[in-house]
Amino acid sequence: MPKLFYSKSKKLESEIEIYLDKVTTAELLFLEGVKFYLNGNLDKFEKKYKAISILESEADNIRREIKHKLYAYMLIPESRGDVLGLLETLDDIIDICEKVLEQFSIETPIIHEFLKRDFMELAELSSKAVDEVVKGARAFFKDIVMVSNYVNKVHFYEHEADDVEEHLKRSVFNSDEIESFSQKVHLRYFIEKLAAVSDVAESVAERLAVYAIKRRI
């Protein structure tokens, strides 16, 4: 399989690497933010939320610069559309990680102690799904035969997240400890938001798998 980048596009390759690093950092900030929130450390949580908000803007600037270079200098024309599509969907991951922390910051849901372990597990599974899809994106540019391996791992973690999501919802709605139905609905919303991170990662993985097949044909 020929390399996607050649000498004239090495700067572009470097910028894409920086962008992928931003996606990974967003995932880590998301995970740390949820952890601090569940532990009641709201000051550290707010710092993570602020950091991911700044990162989201930085990532947008990098993505726009990459798009400009791809079109202005006619770099990798045979894969340009797929690269842009991949970057756009990866941006969805950064956006949802930021939005989840934003909603925690705005709505400050009450997470009962008996739910915290499962909430954390759900966040961790979503984080792992993102981690694997970023690895898959790196492989798309450097070692395309490995893409399917990472895509399969994304599917695995997304499925595990679905199981935890269902378990958490049942725990919430079957609980006598949570008396208010509105509070149960509020918790359901946040459960779905945490799980949605893995859903977005899976959507990226599915597109990545198609792009990889196209490059190998």
C-alpha positions as a printed Julia matrix, in Angstrom:
217×3 Matrix{Float64}:
   0.0    0.0    0.0
   1.58   3.34  -1.04
   2.03   6.03   1.58
  -0.59   8.73   1.72
   1.94  11.49   2.39
   5.05  12.4    0.45
   7.76  14.97   1.06
   5.73  17.99  -0.12
   2.9   17.15   2.25
   4.92  16.37   5.37
   3.8   19.6    7.03
   0.21  18.56   6.43
   0.94  15.17   7.99
   2.34  16.93  11.05
  -0.76  19.1   11.4
  -3.04  16.07  11.16
  -1.0   14.41  13.92
  -1.47  17.51  16.07
  -5.2   17.42  15.37
  -5.42  13.76  16.37
  -3.55  14.62  19.57
  -6.27  17.18  20.28
  -8.96  14.51  19.94
  -7.09  12.29  22.39
  -6.68  15.17  24.83
 -10.41  15.93  24.6
 -11.16  12.32  25.49
  -8.85  12.49  28.51
 -10.31  15.81  29.68
 -13.8   14.35  29.33
 -12.86  11.32  31.43
 -11.06  13.33  34.09
 -13.9   15.84  34.21
 -16.5   13.14  34.85
 -14.27  11.58  37.5
 -13.83  14.85  39.36
 -17.57  15.56  39.16
 -18.48  12.17  40.58
 -15.91  12.61  43.36
 -17.44  15.97  44.26
 -14.31  17.91  43.31
 -16.14  20.63  41.43
 -13.22  23.07  41.25
 -11.09  20.55  39.36
 -14.09  19.57  37.27
 -14.6   23.17  36.16
 -10.92  23.42  35.22
 -11.31  20.38  32.96
 -14.43  21.86  31.41
 -12.65  25.17  30.78
  -9.67  23.33  29.29
 -11.79  21.29  26.89
 -13.66  24.42  25.78
 -10.35  26.06  24.88
  -9.16  22.88  23.17
 -12.32  22.7   21.06
 -11.58  26.14  19.6
  -7.93  25.25  18.98
  -8.92  22.04  17.21
 -11.34  23.94  14.96
  -8.54  26.29  13.91
  -6.23  23.39  13.1
  -8.94  21.61  11.11
  -9.63  24.73   9.07
  -5.93  25.13   8.35
  -5.68  21.53   7.18
  -8.71  22.01   4.93
  -7.14  25.13   3.43
  -3.88  23.34   2.68
  -5.64  20.37   1.12
  -7.44  22.58  -1.39
  -4.99  25.45  -1.85
  -2.0   23.23  -2.59
  -3.81  20.25  -4.13
  -2.23  17.82  -1.68
  -3.2   14.12  -1.7
  -6.03  14.82  -4.21
  -7.0   11.14  -4.48
  -7.86  10.96  -0.77
  -8.65  14.59  -0.01
 -12.41  14.09   0.4
 -11.97  11.12   2.7
  -9.42  12.94   4.85
 -11.75  15.91   5.22
 -14.68  13.63   6.0
 -12.64  11.85   8.64
 -11.56  15.11  10.27
 -15.12  16.43  10.29
 -16.43  13.33  12.05
 -13.53  13.34  14.52
 -14.53  16.91  15.31
 -17.91  15.52  16.41
 -16.06  13.6   19.13
 -14.41  16.74  20.48
 -17.75  18.54  20.35
 -19.67  15.91  22.28
 -16.94  15.52  24.92
 -17.09  19.28  25.47
 -20.9   19.35  25.46
 -21.17  16.59  28.06
 -18.99  18.5   30.52
 -20.88  21.69  29.68
 -24.19  20.08  30.61
 -22.74  18.73  33.86
 -21.51  22.25  34.62
 -24.86  23.89  33.84
 -27.34  21.37  35.26
 -25.25  19.9   38.14
 -27.16  16.58  38.35
 -27.27  14.77  41.67
 -25.58  11.4   41.17
 -26.45   9.06  44.04
 -23.61   7.12  45.59
 -24.9    3.71  44.46
 -24.79   4.91  40.82
 -21.33   6.48  40.75
 -19.36   3.33  39.99
 -21.5    2.55  36.93
 -21.43   6.17  35.79
 -17.64   6.03  35.9
 -17.55   2.73  34.05
 -19.75   4.16  31.32
 -17.45   7.17  30.95
 -14.41   4.88  30.81
 -15.92   2.69  28.1
 -16.79   5.73  26.0
 -13.25   7.02  26.52
 -11.79   3.69  25.38
 -13.95   3.75  22.25
 -12.59   7.19  21.39
  -9.02   6.08  22.07
  -9.35   3.16  19.67
 -10.89   5.23  16.89
  -8.04   7.75  17.14
  -5.58   4.89  16.85
  -7.52   3.74  13.81
  -7.29   7.23  12.3
  -3.52   7.25  12.81
  -3.33   3.83  11.15
  -5.3    5.16   8.17
  -2.37   7.45   7.39
   0.51   5.17   8.35
  -0.46   1.48   8.56
  -3.81   0.98   6.89
  -3.94  -2.8    7.37
  -4.39  -2.15  11.11
  -7.51  -0.01  10.71
  -9.95  -2.92  10.93
  -8.37  -4.07  14.18
  -9.02  -0.71  15.84
 -12.51  -0.46  14.32
 -13.4   -3.84  15.85
 -12.26  -2.6   19.25
 -14.44   0.5   18.92
 -17.45  -1.73  18.22
 -16.59  -3.83  21.27
 -16.39  -0.87  23.66
 -19.53   0.72  22.21
 -21.44  -2.53  22.79
 -20.13  -2.73  26.36
 -21.2    0.88  26.9
 -24.7    0.02  25.66
 -24.92  -2.74  28.27
 -23.84  -0.44  31.09
 -26.22   2.26  29.84
 -29.17  -0.12  30.02
 -28.12  -1.4   33.44
 -27.81   2.14  34.77
 -31.21   3.17  33.47
 -32.83   0.15  35.1
 -31.02   0.92  38.35
 -32.32   4.48  38.27
 -35.94   3.73  37.42
 -36.18   0.75  39.77
 -34.69   2.66  42.67
 -36.72   3.55  45.73
 -33.89   5.8   46.86
 -34.63   8.23  44.03
 -38.19   9.3   44.82
 -38.74  12.0   42.21
 -39.6   10.82  38.69
 -38.23  14.07  37.27
 -34.9   13.34  38.93
 -34.88   9.87  37.38
 -35.49  11.41  33.96
 -32.7   13.9   34.62
 -30.29  11.07  35.42
 -31.4    9.18  32.32
 -30.45  12.21  30.23
 -26.91  12.21  31.59
 -26.57   8.45  31.2
 -27.49   8.84  27.54
 -25.03  11.71  27.12
 -22.15   9.65  28.48
 -23.09   6.72  26.24
 -23.41   9.02  23.23
 -19.65   9.59  23.26
 -19.12   5.93  22.37
 -21.91   6.15  19.78
 -20.14   9.02  18.03
 -16.84   7.11  18.18
 -18.55   4.16  16.52
 -19.95   6.39  13.77
 -16.45   7.67  13.06
 -15.13   4.1   13.06
 -17.71   3.01  10.5
 -16.75   5.81   8.14
 -13.08   5.12   8.76
 -13.59   1.48   7.77
 -15.13   2.59   4.45
 -12.3    5.04   3.76
  -9.75   2.31   4.47
 -11.44  -0.09   2.04
 -11.43   2.58  -0.67
  -7.71   3.17  -0.22
  -6.96  -0.54  -0.43
  -8.89  -1.13  -3.64
